[in-house]
Amino acid sequence: MRIEIVEGDITGRTVDAVVNAANSSLLGGGGVDGAIHRAAGPELLEACRELRATTLRDGLPVGAAVATPGYGLQAQWVIHTVGPNRHAGQTNPALLASCFTESLRIAEGLGVRSLAFPAVSAGVYGWDARQVAQVAFDAVRSYAARSPEGGVELVEFVLFSPETVAVFRSVLESGF
Ligand code: ADP
């Protein structure tokens, strides 16, 4: 499993799946969630509403993940995950690690070979980008060590700002 760091907008990535830093309601929000919904089009919200009306009546729990089609995106799939909200007292790194691990598990089940993650919880949810990078790389590395060959080959971290790119690069180079 290869890890790459990319500066830019995750909605334009040509990967098999992009991960959305959603909220539990799955009904849209700001930040990367809003950008993904705008780029994918209204069918994405319809698919999320359908999930809420059927399998996820109480919403998607923190640390869990669920897939929908990508609709207007280049990516075939959107994998929605809910990061912990530090402002709501959700400070357990295991919850954040679970976002990455569960997204990878869902991706593998869909036959995804390339996957793009945003910096889950590093925006409105208030986590420090350095800690997000450490948790994310650690989760991806542990997942790769357990999973058989032939699954997800490329994991991109697509980061909006040069500052976040610099933080992720330095964590990756330090061996986290
Ligand atoms: P959360 O609520 O999980 O903190 P946010 O969407 O507020 O999620 O922020 C997560 C990260 O995604 C932040 O670093 C933010 O700058 C970044 N971000 C926002 N829009 C995009 C986008 N279009 N592509 C990639 N990253 C984005």
PDB file of C-alpha atoms and ligand atoms in Angstrom:
ATOM      1  CA  MET A   1       0.000   0.000   0.000  1.00  0.00           C
ATOM      2  CA  ARG A   2       1.559   3.263  -1.174  1.00  0.00           C
ATOM      3  CA  ILE A   3       0.900   6.553   0.671  1.00  0.00           C
ATOM      4  CA  GLU A   4       1.009   9.835  -1.257  1.00  0.00           C
ATOM      5  CA  ILE A   5       0.419  13.391  -0.122  1.00  0.00           C
ATOM      6  CA  VAL A   6      -1.296  15.735  -2.553  1.00  0.00           C
ATOM      7  CA  GLU A   7      -2.132  19.418  -2.202  1.00  0.00           C
ATOM      8  CA  GLY A   8      -5.526  20.376  -3.597  1.00  0.00           C
ATOM      9  CA  ASP A   9      -9.218  19.705  -3.767  1.00  0.00           C
ATOM     10  CA  ILE A  10     -10.242  16.119  -3.095  1.00  0.00           C
ATOM     11  CA  THR A  11     -13.342  16.411  -5.287  1.00  0.00           C
ATOM     12  CA  GLY A  12     -11.241  16.434  -8.476  1.00  0.00           C
ATOM     13  CA  ARG A  13      -9.191  13.307  -7.755  1.00  0.00           C
ATOM     14  CA  THR A  14      -9.265  10.463 -10.253  1.00  0.00           C
ATOM     15  CA  VAL A  15      -9.240   7.641  -7.745  1.00  0.00           C
ATOM     16  CA  ASP A  16     -11.675   4.789  -7.254  1.00  0.00           C
ATOM     17  CA  ALA A  17     -13.052   6.265  -4.017  1.00  0.00           C
ATOM     18  CA  VAL A  18     -12.879   9.510  -2.079  1.00  0.00           C
ATOM     19  CA  VAL A  19     -13.503   9.621   1.643  1.00  0.00           C
ATOM     20  CA  ASN A  20     -15.864  12.254   2.971  1.00  0.00           C
ATOM     21  CA  ALA A  21     -15.403  13.778   6.437  1.00  0.00           C
ATOM     22  CA  ALA A  22     -19.146  13.730   7.034  1.00  0.00           C
ATOM     23  CA  ASN A  23     -21.204  14.335  10.148  1.00  0.00           C
ATOM     24  CA  SER A  24     -23.469  11.758  11.753  1.00  0.00           C
ATOM     25  CA  SER A  25     -26.571  13.095  10.020  1.00  0.00           C
ATOM     26  CA  LEU A  26     -25.069  12.358   6.561  1.00  0.00           C
ATOM     27  CA  LEU A  27     -27.262  15.192   5.325  1.00  0.00           C
ATOM     28  CA  GLY A  28     -24.484  17.516   4.280  1.00  0.00           C
ATOM     29  CA  GLY A  29     -22.404  20.135   6.003  1.00  0.00           C
ATOM     30  CA  GLY A  30     -19.599  22.585   5.361  1.00  0.00           C
ATOM     31  CA  GLY A  31     -15.930  22.035   4.569  1.00  0.00           C
ATOM     32  CA  VAL A  32     -14.998  18.979   2.580  1.00  0.00           C
ATOM     33  CA  ASP A  33     -18.491  17.509   3.065  1.00  0.00           C
ATOM     34  CA  GLY A  34     -20.120  20.479   1.352  1.00  0.00           C
ATOM     35  CA  ALA A  35     -17.547  20.420  -1.453  1.00  0.00           C
ATOM     36  CA  ILE A  36     -18.111  16.707  -2.124  1.00  0.00           C
ATOM     37  CA  HIS A  37     -21.895  17.131  -2.177  1.00  0.00           C
ATOM     38  CA  ARG A  38     -21.648  20.093  -4.556  1.00  0.00           C
ATOM     39  CA  ALA A  39     -19.335  18.221  -6.916  1.00  0.00           C
ATOM     40  CA  ALA A  40     -21.236  14.922  -6.806  1.00  0.00           C
ATOM     41  CA  GLY A  41     -24.624  16.553  -7.311  1.00  0.00           C
ATOM     42  CA  PRO A  42     -28.043  16.137  -5.663  1.00  0.00           C
ATOM     43  CA  GLU A  43     -28.147  12.364  -6.156  1.00  0.00           C
ATOM     44  CA  LEU A  44     -25.547  12.012  -3.421  1.00  0.00           C
ATOM     45  CA  LEU A  45     -27.821  13.686  -0.891  1.00  0.00           C
ATOM     46  CA  GLU A  46     -30.674  11.476  -2.079  1.00  0.00           C
ATOM     47  CA  ALA A  47     -28.523   8.371  -1.489  1.00  0.00           C
ATOM     48  CA  CYS A  48     -27.631   9.627   1.998  1.00  0.00           C
ATOM     49  CA  ARG A  49     -31.296  10.312   2.769  1.00  0.00           C
ATOM     50  CA  GLU A  50     -32.082   6.764   1.675  1.00  0.00           C
ATOM     51  CA  LEU A  51     -29.463   5.386   4.086  1.00  0.00           C
ATOM     52  CA  ARG A  52     -30.965   7.469   6.895  1.00  0.00           C
ATOM     53  CA  ALA A  53     -34.432   6.142   6.088  1.00  0.00           C
ATOM     54  CA  THR A  54     -33.282   2.501   6.049  1.00  0.00           C
ATOM     55  CA  THR A  55     -30.061   1.134   7.577  1.00  0.00           C
ATOM     56  CA  LEU A  56     -28.855   4.243   9.430  1.00  0.00           C
ATOM     57  CA  ARG A  57     -31.936   5.637  11.133  1.00  0.00           C
ATOM     58  CA  ASP A  58     -29.888   6.992  14.026  1.00  0.00           C
ATOM     59  CA  GLY A  59     -27.182   8.361  11.752  1.00  0.00           C
ATOM     60  CA  LEU A  60     -23.645   7.153  11.149  1.00  0.00           C
ATOM     61  CA  PRO A  61     -21.739   6.695  14.425  1.00  0.00           C
ATOM     62  CA  VAL A  62     -18.407   8.419  15.052  1.00  0.00           C
ATOM     63  CA  GLY A  63     -15.592   6.215  13.728  1.00  0.00           C
ATOM     64  CA  ALA A  64     -17.857   4.269  11.351  1.00  0.00           C
ATOM     65  CA  ALA A  65     -17.954   4.408   7.544  1.00  0.00           C
ATOM     66  CA  VAL A  66     -20.464   3.761   4.777  1.00  0.00           C
ATOM     67  CA  ALA A  67     -20.263   3.924   0.974  1.00  0.00           C
ATOM     68  CA  THR A  68     -22.458   5.525  -1.670  1.00  0.00           C
ATOM     69  CA  PRO A  69     -21.871   5.938  -5.392  1.00  0.00           C
ATOM     70  CA  GLY A  70     -19.820   8.971  -6.446  1.00  0.00           C
ATOM     71  CA  TYR A  71     -22.384  10.244  -9.002  1.00  0.00           C
ATOM     72  CA  GLY A  72     -20.899  13.378 -10.610  1.00  0.00           C
ATOM     73  CA  LEU A  73     -17.418  12.776  -9.206  1.00  0.00           C
ATOM     74  CA  GLN A  74     -14.664  11.068 -11.177  1.00  0.00           C
ATOM     75  CA  ALA A  75     -14.473   8.643  -8.273  1.00  0.00           C
ATOM     76  CA  GLN A  76     -16.830   5.703  -8.469  1.00  0.00           C
ATOM     77  CA  TRP A  77     -17.487   5.752  -4.727  1.00  0.00           C
ATOM     78  CA  VAL A  78     -17.759   8.128  -1.804  1.00  0.00           C
ATOM     79  CA  ILE A  79     -16.948   6.550   1.539  1.00  0.00           C
ATOM     80  CA  HIS A  80     -18.478   8.664   4.285  1.00  0.00           C
ATOM     81  CA  THR A  81     -16.906   8.577   7.724  1.00  0.00           C
ATOM     82  CA  VAL A  82     -17.585  10.630  10.840  1.00  0.00           C
ATOM     83  CA  GLY A  83     -14.544  11.939  12.647  1.00  0.00           C
ATOM     84  CA  PRO A  84     -14.535  12.699  16.368  1.00  0.00           C
ATOM     85  CA  ASN A  85     -15.390  16.278  17.253  1.00  0.00           C
ATOM     86  CA  ARG A  86     -12.803  17.611  19.704  1.00  0.00           C
ATOM     87  CA  HIS A  87     -15.093  20.537  20.575  1.00  0.00           C
ATOM     88  CA  ALA A  88     -17.670  17.983  21.776  1.00  0.00           C
ATOM     89  CA  GLY A  89     -15.098  16.262  23.997  1.00  0.00           C
ATOM     90  CA  GLN A  90     -14.323  13.469  21.522  1.00  0.00           C
ATOM     91  CA  THR A  91     -10.579  13.335  22.109  1.00  0.00           C
ATOM     92  CA  ASN A  92      -9.933   9.584  21.879  1.00  0.00           C
ATOM     93  CA  PRO A  93      -7.484   8.912  19.015  1.00  0.00           C
ATOM     94  CA  ALA A  94      -8.917   5.384  18.645  1.00  0.00           C
ATOM     95  CA  LEU A  95     -12.119   6.950  17.296  1.00  0.00           C
ATOM     96  CA  LEU A  96     -10.119   8.823  14.672  1.00  0.00           C
ATOM     97  CA  ALA A  97      -8.056   5.734  13.800  1.00  0.00           C
ATOM     98  CA  SER A  98     -11.310   3.859  13.299  1.00  0.00           C
ATOM     99  CA  CYS A  99     -12.353   6.350  10.576  1.00  0.00           C
ATOM    100  CA  PHE A 100      -9.316   5.401   8.511  1.00  0.00           C
ATOM    101  CA  THR A 101      -9.469   1.674   9.257  1.00  0.00           C
ATOM    102  CA  GLU A 102     -13.210   1.374   8.583  1.00  0.00           C
ATOM    103  CA  SER A 103     -12.914   3.372   5.353  1.00  0.00           C
ATOM    104  CA  LEU A 104     -10.153   1.025   4.176  1.00  0.00           C
ATOM    105  CA  ARG A 105     -12.221  -2.009   5.115  1.00  0.00           C
ATOM    106  CA  ILE A 106     -15.214  -0.731   3.125  1.00  0.00           C
ATOM    107  CA  ALA A 107     -12.954   0.209   0.208  1.00  0.00           C
ATOM    108  CA  GLU A 108     -11.438  -3.242   0.121  1.00  0.00           C
ATOM    109  CA  GLY A 109     -14.900  -4.825   0.097  1.00  0.00           C
ATOM    110  CA  LEU A 110     -15.786  -2.728  -2.957  1.00  0.00           C
ATOM    111  CA  GLY A 111     -12.652  -3.741  -4.838  1.00  0.00           C
ATOM    112  CA  VAL A 112     -11.232  -0.212  -4.633  1.00  0.00           C
ATOM    113  CA  ARG A 113      -7.558   0.059  -5.665  1.00  0.00           C
ATOM    114  CA  SER A 114      -7.020   3.782  -5.088  1.00  0.00           C
ATOM    115  CA  LEU A 115      -8.490   5.866  -2.287  1.00  0.00           C
ATOM    116  CA  ALA A 116      -8.230   9.553  -1.306  1.00  0.00           C
ATOM    117  CA  PHE A 117      -8.604  10.744   2.281  1.00  0.00           C
ATOM    118  CA  PRO A 118      -9.017  14.323   3.484  1.00  0.00           C
ATOM    119  CA  ALA A 119      -7.616  15.417   6.851  1.00  0.00           C
ATOM    120  CA  VAL A 120     -10.594  13.998   8.769  1.00  0.00           C
ATOM    121  CA  SER A 121     -11.400  16.025  11.929  1.00  0.00           C
ATOM    122  CA  ALA A 122      -8.674  18.617  11.227  1.00  0.00           C
ATOM    123  CA  GLY A 123     -11.189  21.311  10.240  1.00  0.00           C
ATOM    124  CA  VAL A 124     -14.343  22.272  12.095  1.00  0.00           C
ATOM    125  CA  TYR A 125     -13.907  19.261  14.405  1.00  0.00           C
ATOM    126  CA  GLY A 126     -10.817  20.892  15.841  1.00  0.00           C
ATOM    127  CA  TRP A 127      -8.062  18.255  15.830  1.00  0.00           C
ATOM    128  CA  ASP A 128      -4.468  19.284  15.365  1.00  0.00           C
ATOM    129  CA  ALA A 129      -3.297  18.356  11.848  1.00  0.00           C
ATOM    130  CA  ARG A 130      -0.126  16.750  13.236  1.00  0.00           C
ATOM    131  CA  GLN A 131      -2.113  14.375  15.397  1.00  0.00           C
ATOM    132  CA  VAL A 132      -4.473  13.562  12.522  1.00  0.00           C
ATOM    133  CA  ALA A 133      -1.471  12.730  10.335  1.00  0.00           C
ATOM    134  CA  GLN A 134       0.084  10.491  12.999  1.00  0.00           C
ATOM    135  CA  VAL A 135      -3.147   8.623  13.637  1.00  0.00           C
ATOM    136  CA  ALA A 136      -3.915   8.322   9.917  1.00  0.00           C
ATOM    137  CA  PHE A 137      -0.506   6.985   8.846  1.00  0.00           C
ATOM    138  CA  ASP A 138      -0.426   4.604  11.762  1.00  0.00           C
ATOM    139  CA  ALA A 139      -3.890   3.265  10.924  1.00  0.00           C
ATOM    140  CA  VAL A 140      -3.037   2.852   7.240  1.00  0.00           C
ATOM    141  CA  ARG A 141       0.248   1.108   8.009  1.00  0.00           C
ATOM    142  CA  SER A 142      -1.385  -1.273  10.503  1.00  0.00           C
ATOM    143  CA  TYR A 143      -4.172  -2.006   8.050  1.00  0.00           C
ATOM    144  CA  ALA A 144      -1.692  -2.705   5.245  1.00  0.00           C
ATOM    145  CA  ALA A 145       0.248  -5.091   7.484  1.00  0.00           C
ATOM    146  CA  ARG A 146      -2.902  -7.138   8.100  1.00  0.00           C
ATOM    147  CA  SER A 147      -4.469  -7.103   4.635  1.00  0.00           C
ATOM    148  CA  PRO A 148      -3.638  -9.459   1.782  1.00  0.00           C
ATOM    149  CA  GLU A 149      -1.935  -8.345  -1.435  1.00  0.00           C
ATOM    150  CA  GLY A 150      -4.183  -7.175  -4.263  1.00  0.00           C
ATOM    151  CA  GLY A 151      -6.455  -4.852  -2.303  1.00  0.00           C
ATOM    152  CA  VAL A 152      -6.066  -1.085  -1.954  1.00  0.00           C
ATOM    153  CA  GLU A 153      -2.766  -0.112  -3.601  1.00  0.00           C
ATOM    154  CA  LEU A 154      -2.740   3.668  -3.345  1.00  0.00           C
ATOM    155  CA  VAL A 155      -3.823   5.843  -0.432  1.00  0.00           C
ATOM    156  CA  GLU A 156      -3.704   9.560  -1.118  1.00  0.00           C
ATOM    157  CA  PHE A 157      -4.033  12.254   1.512  1.00  0.00           C
ATOM    158  CA  VAL A 158      -5.472  15.256  -0.307  1.00  0.00           C
ATOM    159  CA  LEU A 159      -4.939  18.402   1.704  1.00  0.00           C
ATOM    160  CA  PHE A 160      -6.323  21.816   1.052  1.00  0.00           C
ATOM    161  CA  SER A 161      -3.573  24.052   2.415  1.00  0.00           C
ATOM    162  CA  PRO A 162       0.215  24.134   1.962  1.00  0.00           C
ATOM    163  CA  GLU A 163       0.530  24.265   5.771  1.00  0.00           C
ATOM    164  CA  THR A 164      -1.332  20.982   6.180  1.00  0.00           C
ATOM    165  CA  VAL A 165       0.720  19.424   3.383  1.00  0.00           C
ATOM    166  CA  ALA A 166       3.919  20.453   5.200  1.00  0.00           C
ATOM    167  CA  VAL A 167       2.687  18.939   8.469  1.00  0.00           C
ATOM    168  CA  PHE A 168       1.667  15.645   6.829  1.00  0.00           C
ATOM    169  CA  ARG A 169       4.986  15.451   4.918  1.00  0.00           C
ATOM    170  CA  SER A 170       7.034  16.020   8.053  1.00  0.00           C
ATOM    171  CA  VAL A 171       5.086  13.376   9.990  1.00  0.00           C
ATOM    172  CA  LEU A 172       5.458  10.888   7.125  1.00  0.00           C
ATOM    173  CA  GLU A 173       9.200  11.578   6.824  1.00  0.00           C
ATOM    174  CA  SER A 174       9.714  11.275  10.575  1.00  0.00           C
ATOM    175  CA  GLY A 175       8.311   7.742  10.417  1.00  0.00           C
ATOM    176  CA  PHE A 176       5.417   8.918  12.630  1.00  0.00           C
TER     177      PHE A 176
HETATM  178  P1  ADP B   1     -14.123  17.990  10.021  1.00  0.00           P
HETATM  179  O1  ADP B   1     -15.502  18.446  10.404  1.00  0.00           O
HETATM  180  O2  ADP B   1     -13.963  16.463  10.029  1.00  0.00           O
HETATM  181  O3  ADP B   1     -13.050  18.684  10.799  1.00  0.00           O
HETATM  182  P2  ADP B   1     -13.766  19.737   7.675  1.00  0.00           P
HETATM  183  O4  ADP B   1     -14.401  19.565   6.357  1.00  0.00           O
HETATM  184  O5  ADP B   1     -14.161  20.910   8.509  1.00  0.00           O
HETATM  185  O6  ADP B   1     -13.997  18.335   8.466  1.00  0.00           O
HETATM  186  O7  ADP B   1     -12.202  19.788   7.503  1.00  0.00           O
HETATM  187  C1  ADP B   1     -11.368  18.665   7.268  1.00  0.00           C
HETATM  188  C2  ADP B   1     -10.185  19.090   6.423  1.00  0.00           C
HETATM  189  O8  ADP B   1     -10.587  19.145   5.054  1.00  0.00           O
HETATM  190  C3  ADP B   1      -9.643  20.491   6.750  1.00  0.00           C
HETATM  191  O9  ADP B   1      -8.215  20.408   6.773  1.00  0.00           O
HETATM  192  C4  ADP B   1     -10.134  21.338   5.575  1.00  0.00           C
HETATM  193  O10 ADP B   1      -9.255  22.398   5.274  1.00  0.00           O
HETATM  194  C5  ADP B   1     -10.095  20.329   4.460  1.00  0.00           C
HETATM  195  N1  ADP B   1     -10.915  20.601   3.253  1.00  0.00           N
HETATM  196  C6  ADP B   1     -11.984  21.411   3.096  1.00  0.00           C
HETATM  197  N2  ADP B   1     -12.441  21.346   1.825  1.00  0.00           N
HETATM  198  C7  ADP B   1     -11.633  20.472   1.167  1.00  0.00           C
HETATM  199  C8  ADP B   1     -11.568  19.975  -0.171  1.00  0.00           C
HETATM  200  N3  ADP B   1     -12.435  20.374  -1.109  1.00  0.00           N
HETATM  201  N4  ADP B   1     -10.586  19.074  -0.486  1.00  0.00           N
HETATM  202  C9  ADP B   1      -9.710  18.646   0.441  1.00  0.00           C
HETATM  203  N5  ADP B   1      -9.714  19.070   1.722  1.00  0.00           N
HETATM  204  C10 ADP B   1     -10.664  19.964   2.082  1.00  0.00           C
END
